[in-house]
Amino acid sequence: MKSFRLGAREARLTLLIISIAAFCFSSGSIGQEAFKIGVVNTEEVLKGSNEAMKATDTLRAAGEKLQKSLERIAEEVRMLQDKKTKTELFVEEAQTADLNNEILQKQQEYQRTREDGQKALLDKERELLEPIYKGLEDLIIKVGKDENYDIILEKRLITLYVKEKYDLTQRLIDLTNEDKKDDENPE
């Protein structure tokens, strides 16, 4: 469901961008002055951003920790189920009721741990990445204004080909990492 919403949003965004570009071309601004277009692959900028890489590493480590915890609980459930299987051959069903309860409790613990862990990961992802996304958006706007771009497009959405001189991706990666170095090393 989420991917459908994203696809529909991207389609509307693409149509909006094409409409804006068509309006700009048809308004005659091309003939009167240079129309400056830039493109940026925001996904690549984020992959190249030191801050985003640190956030991704933090999230990956937390995910691995959650996975190990879930594997430990799942192993405990398997051991209890094996114990029950071996025990029920030799005793009455009423005597395995305690094992059934213990298995059920472990399964519920697994489910609770999984749900709580996934929620915590999503919350942490939001906490770590939203400021990075906002900073990237602000940087794109700043570059657009400072360098007099008429429009900056998301490269992955609608461009099939673009001259390298219009691609701002690497420049934004460098600016993003440069800004963070300045923040970390004030003079």
PDB file of C-alpha atoms in Angstrom:
ATOM      1  CA  MET A   1       0.000   0.000   0.000  1.00  0.00           C
ATOM      2  CA  LYS A   2       2.819   2.375   0.874  1.00  0.00           C
ATOM      3  CA  SER A   3       4.570   1.870  -2.486  1.00  0.00           C
ATOM      4  CA  PHE A   4       1.332   2.614  -4.351  1.00  0.00           C
ATOM      5  CA  ARG A   5       0.945   5.906  -2.485  1.00  0.00           C
ATOM      6  CA  LEU A   6       4.552   6.787  -3.245  1.00  0.00           C
ATOM      7  CA  GLY A   7       4.070   5.893  -6.914  1.00  0.00           C
ATOM      8  CA  ALA A   8       0.952   8.020  -7.172  1.00  0.00           C
ATOM      9  CA  ARG A   9       2.707  10.896  -5.414  1.00  0.00           C
ATOM     10  CA  GLU A  10       5.690  10.640  -7.737  1.00  0.00           C
ATOM     11  CA  ALA A  11       3.369  10.595 -10.766  1.00  0.00           C
ATOM     12  CA  ARG A  12       1.584  13.754  -9.563  1.00  0.00           C
ATOM     13  CA  LEU A  13       4.926  15.392  -8.825  1.00  0.00           C
ATOM     14  CA  THR A  14       6.202  14.475 -12.278  1.00  0.00           C
ATOM     15  CA  LEU A  15       3.104  15.944 -13.921  1.00  0.00           C
ATOM     16  CA  LEU A  16       3.465  19.106 -11.842  1.00  0.00           C
ATOM     17  CA  ILE A  17       7.117  19.502 -12.804  1.00  0.00           C
ATOM     18  CA  ILE A  18       6.379  18.900 -16.477  1.00  0.00           C
ATOM     19  CA  SER A  19       3.541  21.435 -16.317  1.00  0.00           C
ATOM     20  CA  ILE A  20       5.788  24.031 -14.690  1.00  0.00           C
ATOM     21  CA  ALA A  21       8.519  23.433 -17.242  1.00  0.00           C
ATOM     22  CA  ALA A  22       6.020  23.628 -20.103  1.00  0.00           C
ATOM     23  CA  PHE A  23       4.637  26.895 -18.703  1.00  0.00           C
ATOM     24  CA  CYS A  24       8.128  28.352 -18.417  1.00  0.00           C
ATOM     25  CA  PHE A  25       8.981  27.360 -21.980  1.00  0.00           C
ATOM     26  CA  SER A  26       5.695  28.629 -23.375  1.00  0.00           C
ATOM     27  CA  SER A  27       5.798  31.919 -21.465  1.00  0.00           C
ATOM     28  CA  GLY A  28       8.607  33.122 -23.678  1.00  0.00           C
ATOM     29  CA  SER A  29      11.216  33.299 -20.951  1.00  0.00           C
ATOM     30  CA  ILE A  30      13.485  31.066 -23.012  1.00  0.00           C
ATOM     31  CA  GLY A  31      13.778  33.572 -25.814  1.00  0.00           C
ATOM     32  CA  GLN A  32      14.294  36.535 -23.504  1.00  0.00           C
ATOM     33  CA  GLU A  33      16.833  35.141 -21.060  1.00  0.00           C
ATOM     34  CA  ALA A  34      18.620  31.932 -20.254  1.00  0.00           C
ATOM     35  CA  PHE A  35      16.467  29.353 -18.500  1.00  0.00           C
ATOM     36  CA  LYS A  36      18.663  27.529 -16.010  1.00  0.00           C
ATOM     37  CA  ILE A  37      17.713  23.962 -15.113  1.00  0.00           C
ATOM     38  CA  GLY A  38      19.526  21.658 -12.737  1.00  0.00           C
ATOM     39  CA  VAL A  39      18.946  18.062 -11.721  1.00  0.00           C
ATOM     40  CA  VAL A  40      19.869  16.205  -8.567  1.00  0.00           C
ATOM     41  CA  ASN A  41      19.662  12.568  -7.555  1.00  0.00           C
ATOM     42  CA  THR A  42      18.697  13.030  -3.914  1.00  0.00           C
ATOM     43  CA  GLU A  43      19.121   9.320  -3.205  1.00  0.00           C
ATOM     44  CA  GLU A  44      22.766   9.508  -4.301  1.00  0.00           C
ATOM     45  CA  VAL A  45      23.292  12.673  -2.261  1.00  0.00           C
ATOM     46  CA  LEU A  46      21.984  10.877   0.810  1.00  0.00           C
ATOM     47  CA  LYS A  47      24.165   7.832   0.098  1.00  0.00           C
ATOM     48  CA  GLY A  48      27.186  10.106  -0.184  1.00  0.00           C
ATOM     49  CA  SER A  49      26.358  12.154   2.892  1.00  0.00           C
ATOM     50  CA  ASN A  50      28.550  11.328   5.882  1.00  0.00           C
ATOM     51  CA  GLU A  51      25.727  12.240   8.252  1.00  0.00           C
ATOM     52  CA  ALA A  52      23.235  10.006   6.423  1.00  0.00           C
ATOM     53  CA  MET A  53      25.761   7.148   6.375  1.00  0.00           C
ATOM     54  CA  LYS A  54      26.223   7.469  10.154  1.00  0.00           C
ATOM     55  CA  ALA A  55      22.450   7.443  10.648  1.00  0.00           C
ATOM     56  CA  THR A  56      22.130   4.391   8.393  1.00  0.00           C
ATOM     57  CA  ASP A  57      24.889   2.587  10.300  1.00  0.00           C
ATOM     58  CA  THR A  58      23.160   3.388  13.608  1.00  0.00           C
ATOM     59  CA  LEU A  59      19.856   2.043  12.280  1.00  0.00           C
ATOM     60  CA  ARG A  60      21.516  -1.046  10.821  1.00  0.00           C
ATOM     61  CA  ALA A  61      23.225  -1.818  14.149  1.00  0.00           C
ATOM     62  CA  ALA A  62      19.931  -1.406  16.031  1.00  0.00           C
ATOM     63  CA  GLY A  63      18.187  -3.660  13.502  1.00  0.00           C
ATOM     64  CA  GLU A  64      20.861  -6.330  13.908  1.00  0.00           C
ATOM     65  CA  LYS A  65      20.548  -6.125  17.686  1.00  0.00           C
ATOM     66  CA  LEU A  66      16.771  -6.553  17.409  1.00  0.00           C
ATOM     67  CA  GLN A  67      17.244  -9.487  15.030  1.00  0.00           C
ATOM     68  CA  LYS A  68      19.624 -11.246  17.451  1.00  0.00           C
ATOM     69  CA  SER A  69      17.167 -10.748  20.291  1.00  0.00           C
ATOM     70  CA  LEU A  70      14.351 -12.219  18.193  1.00  0.00           C
ATOM     71  CA  GLU A  71      16.523 -15.159  17.156  1.00  0.00           C
ATOM     72  CA  ARG A  72      17.333 -15.864  20.821  1.00  0.00           C
ATOM     73  CA  ILE A  73      13.634 -15.892  21.775  1.00  0.00           C
ATOM     74  CA  ALA A  74      12.761 -18.026  18.723  1.00  0.00           C
ATOM     75  CA  GLU A  75      15.435 -20.527  19.742  1.00  0.00           C
ATOM     76  CA  GLU A  76      13.989 -20.667  23.273  1.00  0.00           C
ATOM     77  CA  VAL A  77      10.546 -21.396  21.764  1.00  0.00           C
ATOM     78  CA  ARG A  78      12.029 -24.197  19.611  1.00  0.00           C
ATOM     79  CA  MET A  79      13.786 -25.713  22.622  1.00  0.00           C
ATOM     80  CA  LEU A  80      10.569 -25.645  24.670  1.00  0.00           C
ATOM     81  CA  GLN A  81       8.621 -27.206  21.790  1.00  0.00           C
ATOM     82  CA  ASP A  82      11.244 -29.954  21.467  1.00  0.00           C
ATOM     83  CA  LYS A  83      11.098 -30.550  25.212  1.00  0.00           C
ATOM     84  CA  LYS A  84       7.296 -30.768  25.054  1.00  0.00           C
ATOM     85  CA  THR A  85       7.427 -33.202  22.134  1.00  0.00           C
ATOM     86  CA  LYS A  86       9.825 -35.481  23.993  1.00  0.00           C
ATOM     87  CA  THR A  87       7.950 -35.171  27.286  1.00  0.00           C
ATOM     88  CA  GLU A  88       4.436 -35.760  25.977  1.00  0.00           C
ATOM     89  CA  LEU A  89       5.399 -39.242  24.802  1.00  0.00           C
ATOM     90  CA  PHE A  90       5.920 -40.314  28.399  1.00  0.00           C
ATOM     91  CA  VAL A  91       3.458 -38.287  30.461  1.00  0.00           C
ATOM     92  CA  GLU A  92      -0.188 -37.293  30.465  1.00  0.00           C
ATOM     93  CA  GLU A  93      -1.321 -34.236  28.511  1.00  0.00           C
ATOM     94  CA  ALA A  94      -2.178 -32.409  31.730  1.00  0.00           C
ATOM     95  CA  GLN A  95       1.463 -32.628  32.781  1.00  0.00           C
ATOM     96  CA  THR A  96       2.605 -30.779  29.635  1.00  0.00           C
ATOM     97  CA  ALA A  97       0.231 -27.868  30.311  1.00  0.00           C
ATOM     98  CA  ASP A  98       3.012 -25.913  32.029  1.00  0.00           C
ATOM     99  CA  LEU A  99       5.189 -26.326  28.948  1.00  0.00           C
ATOM    100  CA  ASN A 100       2.290 -25.187  26.750  1.00  0.00           C
ATOM    101  CA  ASN A 101       1.907 -22.053  28.875  1.00  0.00           C
ATOM    102  CA  GLU A 102       5.636 -21.384  28.779  1.00  0.00           C
ATOM    103  CA  ILE A 103       5.681 -21.788  24.984  1.00  0.00           C
ATOM    104  CA  LEU A 104       2.721 -19.432  24.636  1.00  0.00           C
ATOM    105  CA  GLN A 105       4.408 -16.828  26.864  1.00  0.00           C
ATOM    106  CA  LYS A 106       7.621 -17.021  24.820  1.00  0.00           C
ATOM    107  CA  GLN A 107       5.669 -16.667  21.568  1.00  0.00           C
ATOM    108  CA  GLN A 108       3.905 -13.610  22.985  1.00  0.00           C
ATOM    109  CA  GLU A 109       7.276 -12.214  24.146  1.00  0.00           C
ATOM    110  CA  TYR A 110       8.615 -12.726  20.609  1.00  0.00           C
ATOM    111  CA  GLN A 111       5.636 -10.889  19.092  1.00  0.00           C
ATOM    112  CA  ARG A 112       5.865  -8.035  21.619  1.00  0.00           C
ATOM    113  CA  THR A 113       9.626  -7.684  21.148  1.00  0.00           C
ATOM    114  CA  ARG A 114       9.232  -7.648  17.365  1.00  0.00           C
ATOM    115  CA  GLU A 115       6.463  -5.027  17.391  1.00  0.00           C
ATOM    116  CA  ASP A 116       8.179  -2.812  19.978  1.00  0.00           C
ATOM    117  CA  GLY A 117      11.502  -3.132  18.166  1.00  0.00           C
ATOM    118  CA  GLN A 118      10.045  -2.244  14.785  1.00  0.00           C
ATOM    119  CA  LYS A 119       8.265   0.770  16.248  1.00  0.00           C
ATOM    120  CA  ALA A 120      11.459   1.895  17.981  1.00  0.00           C
ATOM    121  CA  LEU A 121      13.407   1.506  14.725  1.00  0.00           C
ATOM    122  CA  LEU A 122      10.843   3.560  12.804  1.00  0.00           C
ATOM    123  CA  ASP A 123      10.863   6.271  15.465  1.00  0.00           C
ATOM    124  CA  LYS A 124      14.675   6.369  15.446  1.00  0.00           C
ATOM    125  CA  GLU A 125      14.745   6.448  11.655  1.00  0.00           C
ATOM    126  CA  ARG A 126      12.381   9.413  11.674  1.00  0.00           C
ATOM    127  CA  GLU A 127      14.437  11.142  14.382  1.00  0.00           C
ATOM    128  CA  LEU A 128      17.734  10.652  12.542  1.00  0.00           C
ATOM    129  CA  LEU A 129      16.698  11.127   8.915  1.00  0.00           C
ATOM    130  CA  GLU A 130      14.088  13.898   8.958  1.00  0.00           C
ATOM    131  CA  PRO A 131      16.655  16.595   9.822  1.00  0.00           C
ATOM    132  CA  ILE A 132      18.924  15.228   7.080  1.00  0.00           C
ATOM    133  CA  TYR A 133      16.088  15.369   4.516  1.00  0.00           C
ATOM    134  CA  LYS A 134      15.178  18.883   5.643  1.00  0.00           C
ATOM    135  CA  GLY A 135      18.822  19.974   5.448  1.00  0.00           C
ATOM    136  CA  LEU A 136      19.116  18.562   1.931  1.00  0.00           C
ATOM    137  CA  GLU A 137      15.945  20.341   0.869  1.00  0.00           C
ATOM    138  CA  ASP A 138      17.248  23.617   2.333  1.00  0.00           C
ATOM    139  CA  LEU A 139      20.601  23.125   0.594  1.00  0.00           C
ATOM    140  CA  ILE A 140      18.934  22.509  -2.779  1.00  0.00           C
ATOM    141  CA  ILE A 141      16.857  25.675  -2.341  1.00  0.00           C
ATOM    142  CA  LYS A 142      19.963  27.656  -1.314  1.00  0.00           C
ATOM    143  CA  VAL A 143      21.954  26.442  -4.338  1.00  0.00           C
ATOM    144  CA  GLY A 144      18.968  27.160  -6.570  1.00  0.00           C
ATOM    145  CA  LYS A 145      18.631  30.724  -5.295  1.00  0.00           C
ATOM    146  CA  ASP A 146      22.351  31.492  -5.026  1.00  0.00           C
ATOM    147  CA  GLU A 147      23.116  30.242  -8.525  1.00  0.00           C
ATOM    148  CA  ASN A 148      19.937  31.542 -10.138  1.00  0.00           C
ATOM    149  CA  TYR A 149      18.424  28.209 -11.186  1.00  0.00           C
ATOM    150  CA  ASP A 150      14.904  28.482 -12.541  1.00  0.00           C
ATOM    151  CA  ILE A 151      14.116  24.891 -11.676  1.00  0.00           C
ATOM    152  CA  ILE A 152      15.910  21.940 -10.062  1.00  0.00           C
ATOM    153  CA  LEU A 153      14.401  18.535 -10.809  1.00  0.00           C
ATOM    154  CA  GLU A 154      14.758  15.163  -9.104  1.00  0.00           C
ATOM    155  CA  LYS A 155      16.895  13.284 -11.610  1.00  0.00           C
ATOM    156  CA  ARG A 156      15.331   9.868 -10.954  1.00  0.00           C
ATOM    157  CA  LEU A 157      11.761  11.003 -11.613  1.00  0.00           C
ATOM    158  CA  ILE A 158      11.652  12.314 -15.138  1.00  0.00           C
ATOM    159  CA  THR A 159      15.058  12.677 -16.735  1.00  0.00           C
ATOM    160  CA  LEU A 160      16.282  10.136 -19.219  1.00  0.00           C
ATOM    161  CA  TYR A 161      19.318  12.146 -20.222  1.00  0.00           C
ATOM    162  CA  VAL A 162      20.956  15.244 -18.860  1.00  0.00           C
ATOM    163  CA  LYS A 163      24.265  16.894 -19.654  1.00  0.00           C
ATOM    164  CA  GLU A 164      26.714  16.466 -16.826  1.00  0.00           C
ATOM    165  CA  LYS A 165      27.041  20.222 -16.319  1.00  0.00           C
ATOM    166  CA  TYR A 166      23.389  20.363 -15.189  1.00  0.00           C
ATOM    167  CA  ASP A 167      23.703  17.490 -12.706  1.00  0.00           C
ATOM    168  CA  LEU A 168      24.170  18.947  -9.224  1.00  0.00           C
ATOM    169  CA  THR A 169      24.345  15.601  -7.401  1.00  0.00           C
ATOM    170  CA  GLN A 170      28.099  15.400  -6.686  1.00  0.00           C
ATOM    171  CA  ARG A 171      28.260  19.091  -5.875  1.00  0.00           C
ATOM    172  CA  LEU A 172      25.483  18.704  -3.297  1.00  0.00           C
ATOM    173  CA  ILE A 173      27.240  15.674  -1.785  1.00  0.00           C
ATOM    174  CA  ASP A 174      30.394  17.753  -1.412  1.00  0.00           C
ATOM    175  CA  LEU A 175      28.459  20.715   0.025  1.00  0.00           C
ATOM    176  CA  THR A 176      26.593  18.476   2.480  1.00  0.00           C
ATOM    177  CA  ASN A 177      29.782  16.925   3.791  1.00  0.00           C
ATOM    178  CA  GLU A 178      31.596  20.274   3.770  1.00  0.00           C
ATOM    179  CA  ASP A 179      28.822  21.869   5.860  1.00  0.00           C
ATOM    180  CA  LYS A 180      29.082  19.057   8.411  1.00  0.00           C
ATOM    181  CA  LYS A 181      32.882  19.401   8.608  1.00  0.00           C
ATOM    182  CA  ASP A 182      32.436  23.105   9.320  1.00  0.00           C
ATOM    183  CA  ASP A 183      29.898  22.284  12.049  1.00  0.00           C
ATOM    184  CA  GLU A 184      32.275  19.744  13.634  1.00  0.00           C
ATOM    185  CA  ASN A 185      35.429  21.894  13.405  1.00  0.00           C
ATOM    186  CA  PRO A 186      34.502  25.479  14.248  1.00  0.00           C
ATOM    187  CA  GLU A 187      37.479  27.812  13.997  1.00  0.00           C
TER     188      GLU A 187
END
